[in-house]
Short mmCIF file of N, CA, C and O in Angstrom, two decimals:
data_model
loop_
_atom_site.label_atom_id
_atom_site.label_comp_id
_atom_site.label_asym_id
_atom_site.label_seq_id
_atom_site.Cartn_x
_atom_site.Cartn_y
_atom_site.Cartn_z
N UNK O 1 -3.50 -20.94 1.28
CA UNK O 1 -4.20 -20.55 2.50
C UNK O 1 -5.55 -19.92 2.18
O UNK O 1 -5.66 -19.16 1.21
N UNK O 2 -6.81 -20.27 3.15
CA UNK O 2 -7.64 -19.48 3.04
C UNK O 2 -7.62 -17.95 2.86
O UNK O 2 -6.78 -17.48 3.64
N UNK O 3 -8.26 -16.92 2.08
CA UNK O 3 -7.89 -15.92 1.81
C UNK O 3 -8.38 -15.05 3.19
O UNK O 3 -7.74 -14.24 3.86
N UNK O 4 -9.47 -15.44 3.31
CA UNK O 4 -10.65 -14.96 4.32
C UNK O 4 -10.53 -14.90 5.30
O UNK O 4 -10.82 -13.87 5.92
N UNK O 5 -9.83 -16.45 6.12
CA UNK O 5 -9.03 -16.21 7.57
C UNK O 5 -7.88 -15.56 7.45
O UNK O 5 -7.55 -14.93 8.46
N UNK O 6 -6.97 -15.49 6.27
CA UNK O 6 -5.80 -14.97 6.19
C UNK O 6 -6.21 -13.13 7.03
O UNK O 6 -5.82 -12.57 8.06
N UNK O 7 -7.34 -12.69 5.66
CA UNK O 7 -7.37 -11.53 6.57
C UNK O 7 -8.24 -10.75 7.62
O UNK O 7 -8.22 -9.58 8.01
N UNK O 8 -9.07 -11.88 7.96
CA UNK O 8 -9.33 -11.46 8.94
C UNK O 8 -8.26 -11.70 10.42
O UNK O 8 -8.19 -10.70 11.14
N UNK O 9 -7.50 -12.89 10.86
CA UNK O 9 -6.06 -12.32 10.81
C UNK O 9 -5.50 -11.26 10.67
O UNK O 9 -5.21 -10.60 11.67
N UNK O 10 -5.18 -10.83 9.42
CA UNK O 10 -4.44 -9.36 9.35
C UNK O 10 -5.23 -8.43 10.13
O UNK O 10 -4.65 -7.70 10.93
N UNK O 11 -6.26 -8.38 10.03
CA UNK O 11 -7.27 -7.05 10.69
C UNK O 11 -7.01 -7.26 12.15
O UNK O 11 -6.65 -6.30 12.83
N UNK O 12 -7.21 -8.68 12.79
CA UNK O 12 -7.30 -8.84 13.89
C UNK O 12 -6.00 -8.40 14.74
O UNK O 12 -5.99 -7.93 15.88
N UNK O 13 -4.79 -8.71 13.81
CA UNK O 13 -3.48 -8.37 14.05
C UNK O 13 -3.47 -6.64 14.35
O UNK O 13 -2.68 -6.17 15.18
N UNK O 14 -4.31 -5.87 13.68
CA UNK O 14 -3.86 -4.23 14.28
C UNK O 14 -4.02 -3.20 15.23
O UNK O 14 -5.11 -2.64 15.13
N UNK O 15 -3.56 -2.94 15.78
CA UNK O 15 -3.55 -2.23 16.95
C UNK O 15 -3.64 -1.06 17.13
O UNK O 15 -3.96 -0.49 16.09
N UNK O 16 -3.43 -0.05 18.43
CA UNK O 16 -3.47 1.49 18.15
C UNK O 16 -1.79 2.32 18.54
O UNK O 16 -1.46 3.49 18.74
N UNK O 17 -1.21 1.26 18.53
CA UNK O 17 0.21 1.83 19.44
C UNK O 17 1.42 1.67 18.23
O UNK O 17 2.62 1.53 18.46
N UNK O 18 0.89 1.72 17.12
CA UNK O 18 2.07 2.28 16.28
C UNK O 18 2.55 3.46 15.91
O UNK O 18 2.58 4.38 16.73
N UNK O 19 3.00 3.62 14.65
CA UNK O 19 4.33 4.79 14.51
C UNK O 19 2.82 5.89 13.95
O UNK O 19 1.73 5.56 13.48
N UNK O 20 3.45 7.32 14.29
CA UNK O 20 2.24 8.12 13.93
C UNK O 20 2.22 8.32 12.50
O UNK O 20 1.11 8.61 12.05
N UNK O 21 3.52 8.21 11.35
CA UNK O 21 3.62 8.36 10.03
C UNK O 21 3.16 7.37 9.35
O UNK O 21 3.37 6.17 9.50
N UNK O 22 2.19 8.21 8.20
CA UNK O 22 1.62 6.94 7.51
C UNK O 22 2.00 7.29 6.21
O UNK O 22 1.66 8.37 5.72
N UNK O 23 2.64 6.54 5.65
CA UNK O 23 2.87 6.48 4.32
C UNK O 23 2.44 5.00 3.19
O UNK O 23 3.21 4.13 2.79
N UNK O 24 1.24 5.11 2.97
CA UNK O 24 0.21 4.24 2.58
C UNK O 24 0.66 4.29 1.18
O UNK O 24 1.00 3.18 0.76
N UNK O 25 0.76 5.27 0.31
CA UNK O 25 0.83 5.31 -1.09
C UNK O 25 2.37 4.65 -1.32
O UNK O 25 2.48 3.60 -1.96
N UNK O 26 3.68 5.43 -0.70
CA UNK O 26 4.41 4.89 -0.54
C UNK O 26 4.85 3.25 -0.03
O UNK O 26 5.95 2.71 -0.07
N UNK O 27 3.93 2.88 0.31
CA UNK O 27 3.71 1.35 1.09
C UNK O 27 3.42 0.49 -0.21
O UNK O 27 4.05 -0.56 -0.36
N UNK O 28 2.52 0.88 -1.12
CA UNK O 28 1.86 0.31 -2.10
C UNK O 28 3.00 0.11 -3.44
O UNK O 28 3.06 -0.79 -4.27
N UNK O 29 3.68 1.11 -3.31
CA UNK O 29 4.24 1.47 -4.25
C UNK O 29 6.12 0.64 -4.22
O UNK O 29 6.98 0.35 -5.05
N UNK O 30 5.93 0.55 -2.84
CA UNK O 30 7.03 -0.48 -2.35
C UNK O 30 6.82 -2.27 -2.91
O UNK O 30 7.50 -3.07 -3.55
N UNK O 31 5.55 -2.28 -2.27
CA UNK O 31 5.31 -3.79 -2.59
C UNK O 31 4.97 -3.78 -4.29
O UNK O 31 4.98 -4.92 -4.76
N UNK O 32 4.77 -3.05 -4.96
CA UNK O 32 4.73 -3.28 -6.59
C UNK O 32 6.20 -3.27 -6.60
O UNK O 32 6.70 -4.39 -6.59
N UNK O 33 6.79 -2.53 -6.61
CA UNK O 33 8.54 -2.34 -6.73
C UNK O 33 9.29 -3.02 -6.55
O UNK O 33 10.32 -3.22 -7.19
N UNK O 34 8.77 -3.71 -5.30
CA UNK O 34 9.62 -5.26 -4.89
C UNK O 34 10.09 -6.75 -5.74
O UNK O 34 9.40 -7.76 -5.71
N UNK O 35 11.10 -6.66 -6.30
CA UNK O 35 11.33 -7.74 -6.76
C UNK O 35 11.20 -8.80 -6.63
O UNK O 35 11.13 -9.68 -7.50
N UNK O 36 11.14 -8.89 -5.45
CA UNK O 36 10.50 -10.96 -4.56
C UNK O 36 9.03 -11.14 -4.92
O UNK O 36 8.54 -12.27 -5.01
N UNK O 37 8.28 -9.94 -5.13
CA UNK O 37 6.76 -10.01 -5.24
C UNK O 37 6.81 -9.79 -6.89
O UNK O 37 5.67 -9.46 -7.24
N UNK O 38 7.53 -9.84 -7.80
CA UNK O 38 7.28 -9.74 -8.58
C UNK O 38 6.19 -10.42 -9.93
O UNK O 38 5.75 -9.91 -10.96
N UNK O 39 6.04 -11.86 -9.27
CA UNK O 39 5.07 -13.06 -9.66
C UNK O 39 3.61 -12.85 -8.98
O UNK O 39 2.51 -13.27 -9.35
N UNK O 40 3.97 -12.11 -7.92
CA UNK O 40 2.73 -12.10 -7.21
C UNK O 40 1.49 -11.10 -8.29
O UNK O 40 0.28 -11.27 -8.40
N UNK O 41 2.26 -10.20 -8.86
CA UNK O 41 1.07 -9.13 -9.09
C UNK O 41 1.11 -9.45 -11.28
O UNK O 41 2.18 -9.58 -11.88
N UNK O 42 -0.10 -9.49 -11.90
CA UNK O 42 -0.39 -9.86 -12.86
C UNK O 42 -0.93 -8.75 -14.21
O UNK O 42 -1.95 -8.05 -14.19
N UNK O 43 0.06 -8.84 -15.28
CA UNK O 43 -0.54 -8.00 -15.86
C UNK O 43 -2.00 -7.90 -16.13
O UNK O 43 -2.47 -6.78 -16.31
N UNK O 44 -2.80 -8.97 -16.18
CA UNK O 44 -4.04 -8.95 -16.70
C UNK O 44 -5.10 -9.15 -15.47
O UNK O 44 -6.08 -9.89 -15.46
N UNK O 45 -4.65 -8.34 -14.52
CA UNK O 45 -5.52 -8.49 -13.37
C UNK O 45 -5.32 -7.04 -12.25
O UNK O 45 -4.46 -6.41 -11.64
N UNK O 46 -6.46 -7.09 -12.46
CA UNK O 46 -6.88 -4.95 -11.50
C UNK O 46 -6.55 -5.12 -10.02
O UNK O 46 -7.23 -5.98 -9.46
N UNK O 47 -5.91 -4.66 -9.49
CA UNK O 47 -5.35 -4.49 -8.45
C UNK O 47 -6.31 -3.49 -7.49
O UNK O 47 -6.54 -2.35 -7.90
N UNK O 48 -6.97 -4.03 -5.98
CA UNK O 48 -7.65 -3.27 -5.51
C UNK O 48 -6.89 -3.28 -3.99
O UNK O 48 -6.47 -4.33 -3.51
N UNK O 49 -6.78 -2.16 -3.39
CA UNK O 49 -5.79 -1.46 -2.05
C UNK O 49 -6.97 -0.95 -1.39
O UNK O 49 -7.65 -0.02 -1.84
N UNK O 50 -7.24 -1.68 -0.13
CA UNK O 50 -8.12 -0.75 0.60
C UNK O 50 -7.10 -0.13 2.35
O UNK O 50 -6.80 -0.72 3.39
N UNK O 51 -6.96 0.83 2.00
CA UNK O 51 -6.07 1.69 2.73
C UNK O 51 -6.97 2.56 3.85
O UNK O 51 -7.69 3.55 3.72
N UNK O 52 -6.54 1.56 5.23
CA UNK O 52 -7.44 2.26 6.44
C UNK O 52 -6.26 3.05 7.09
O UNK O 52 -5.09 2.74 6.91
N UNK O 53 -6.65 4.05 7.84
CA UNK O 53 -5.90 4.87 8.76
C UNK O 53 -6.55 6.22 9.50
O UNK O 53 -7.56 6.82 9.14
N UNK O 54 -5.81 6.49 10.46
CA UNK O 54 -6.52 7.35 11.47
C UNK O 54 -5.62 8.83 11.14
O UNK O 54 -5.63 9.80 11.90
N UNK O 55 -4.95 8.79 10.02
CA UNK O 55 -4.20 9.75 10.19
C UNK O 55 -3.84 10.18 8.57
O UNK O 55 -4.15 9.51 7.59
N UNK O 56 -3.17 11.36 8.57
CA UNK O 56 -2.84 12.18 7.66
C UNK O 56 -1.70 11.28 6.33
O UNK O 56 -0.56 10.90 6.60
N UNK O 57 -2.22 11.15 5.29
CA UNK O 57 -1.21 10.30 4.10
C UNK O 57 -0.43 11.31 3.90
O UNK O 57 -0.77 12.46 3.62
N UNK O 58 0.68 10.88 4.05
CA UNK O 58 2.45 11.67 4.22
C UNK O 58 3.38 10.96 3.34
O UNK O 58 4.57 11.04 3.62
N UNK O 59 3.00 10.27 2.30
CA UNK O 59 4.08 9.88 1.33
C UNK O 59 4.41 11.13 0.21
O UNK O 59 5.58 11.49 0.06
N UNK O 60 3.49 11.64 -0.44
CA UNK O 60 4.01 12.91 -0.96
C UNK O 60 4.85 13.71 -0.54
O UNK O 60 5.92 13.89 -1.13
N UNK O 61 4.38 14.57 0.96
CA UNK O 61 5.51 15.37 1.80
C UNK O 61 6.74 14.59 2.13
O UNK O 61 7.63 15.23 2.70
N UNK O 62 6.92 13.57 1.94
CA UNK O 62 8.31 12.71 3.01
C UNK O 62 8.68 12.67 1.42
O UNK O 62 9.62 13.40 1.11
N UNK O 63 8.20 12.09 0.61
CA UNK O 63 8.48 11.45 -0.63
C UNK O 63 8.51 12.19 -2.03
O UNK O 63 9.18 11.67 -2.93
N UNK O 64 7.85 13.29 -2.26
CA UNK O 64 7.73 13.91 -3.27
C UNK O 64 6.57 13.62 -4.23
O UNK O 64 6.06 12.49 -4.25
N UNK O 65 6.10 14.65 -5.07
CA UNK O 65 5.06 14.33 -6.16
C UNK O 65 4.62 13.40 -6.97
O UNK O 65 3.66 13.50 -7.73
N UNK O 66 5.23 12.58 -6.83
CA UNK O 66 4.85 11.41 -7.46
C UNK O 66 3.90 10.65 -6.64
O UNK O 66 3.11 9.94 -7.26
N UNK O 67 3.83 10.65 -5.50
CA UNK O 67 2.90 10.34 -4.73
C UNK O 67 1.39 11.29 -4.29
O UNK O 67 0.47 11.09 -3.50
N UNK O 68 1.66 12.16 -5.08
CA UNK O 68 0.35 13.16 -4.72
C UNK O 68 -0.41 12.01 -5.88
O UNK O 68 0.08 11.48 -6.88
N UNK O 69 -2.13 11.88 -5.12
CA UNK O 69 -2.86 10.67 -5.15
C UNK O 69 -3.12 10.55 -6.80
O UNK O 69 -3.09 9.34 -7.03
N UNK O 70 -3.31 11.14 -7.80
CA UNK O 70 -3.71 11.33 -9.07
C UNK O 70 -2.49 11.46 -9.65
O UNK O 70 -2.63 11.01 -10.79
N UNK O 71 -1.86 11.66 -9.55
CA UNK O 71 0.08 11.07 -10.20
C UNK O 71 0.01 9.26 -10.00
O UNK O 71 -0.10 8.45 -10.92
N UNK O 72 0.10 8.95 -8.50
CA UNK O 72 0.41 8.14 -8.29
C UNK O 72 -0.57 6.80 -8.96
O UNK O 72 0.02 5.73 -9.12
N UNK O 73 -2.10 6.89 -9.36
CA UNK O 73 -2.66 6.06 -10.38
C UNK O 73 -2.09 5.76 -11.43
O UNK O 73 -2.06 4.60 -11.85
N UNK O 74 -1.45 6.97 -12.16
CA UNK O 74 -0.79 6.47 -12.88
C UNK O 74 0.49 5.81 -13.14
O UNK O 74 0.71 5.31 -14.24
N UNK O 75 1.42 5.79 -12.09
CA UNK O 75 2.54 4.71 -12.11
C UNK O 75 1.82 3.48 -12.30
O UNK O 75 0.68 3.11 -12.03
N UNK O 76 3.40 2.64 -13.14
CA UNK O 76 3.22 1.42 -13.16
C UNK O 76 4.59 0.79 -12.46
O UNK O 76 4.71 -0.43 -12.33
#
């Protein structure tokens, strides 16, 4: 698939009437973790997350320290 319509798509897809918790780091950290995506992501290739939101990142507090933002660079 085109990458470009793909996301402009995604963008076009978001709205303002979702859940008020955002757990973005935790989100990221899901889809690396995920076993079905496991082909998807490449050792020899930099991974870039551009993470929009209107609200407060709550994966640390819900989730614990490992998600405070300078821990969490360093997981693999």
């Amino acid at each position: 698939p085109d990458p470009v319509v793909t996301f402009e798509r995604a963008v076009d897809s978001l709205g303002t009437n979702g859940d008020a918790s955002e757990y973005l780091f935790y989100n990221v950290f899901r889809a690396k973790t995920n076993s079905q995506l496991k082909n998807f992501f490449r050792d020899d290739a930099h991974l870039a997350v551009i993470l929009v939101t209107d609200e407060e990142e709550q994966s640390e507090e819900e989730f614990g320290s490992k998600f405070e933002p300078l821990t969490f660079i360093n997981l693999n």
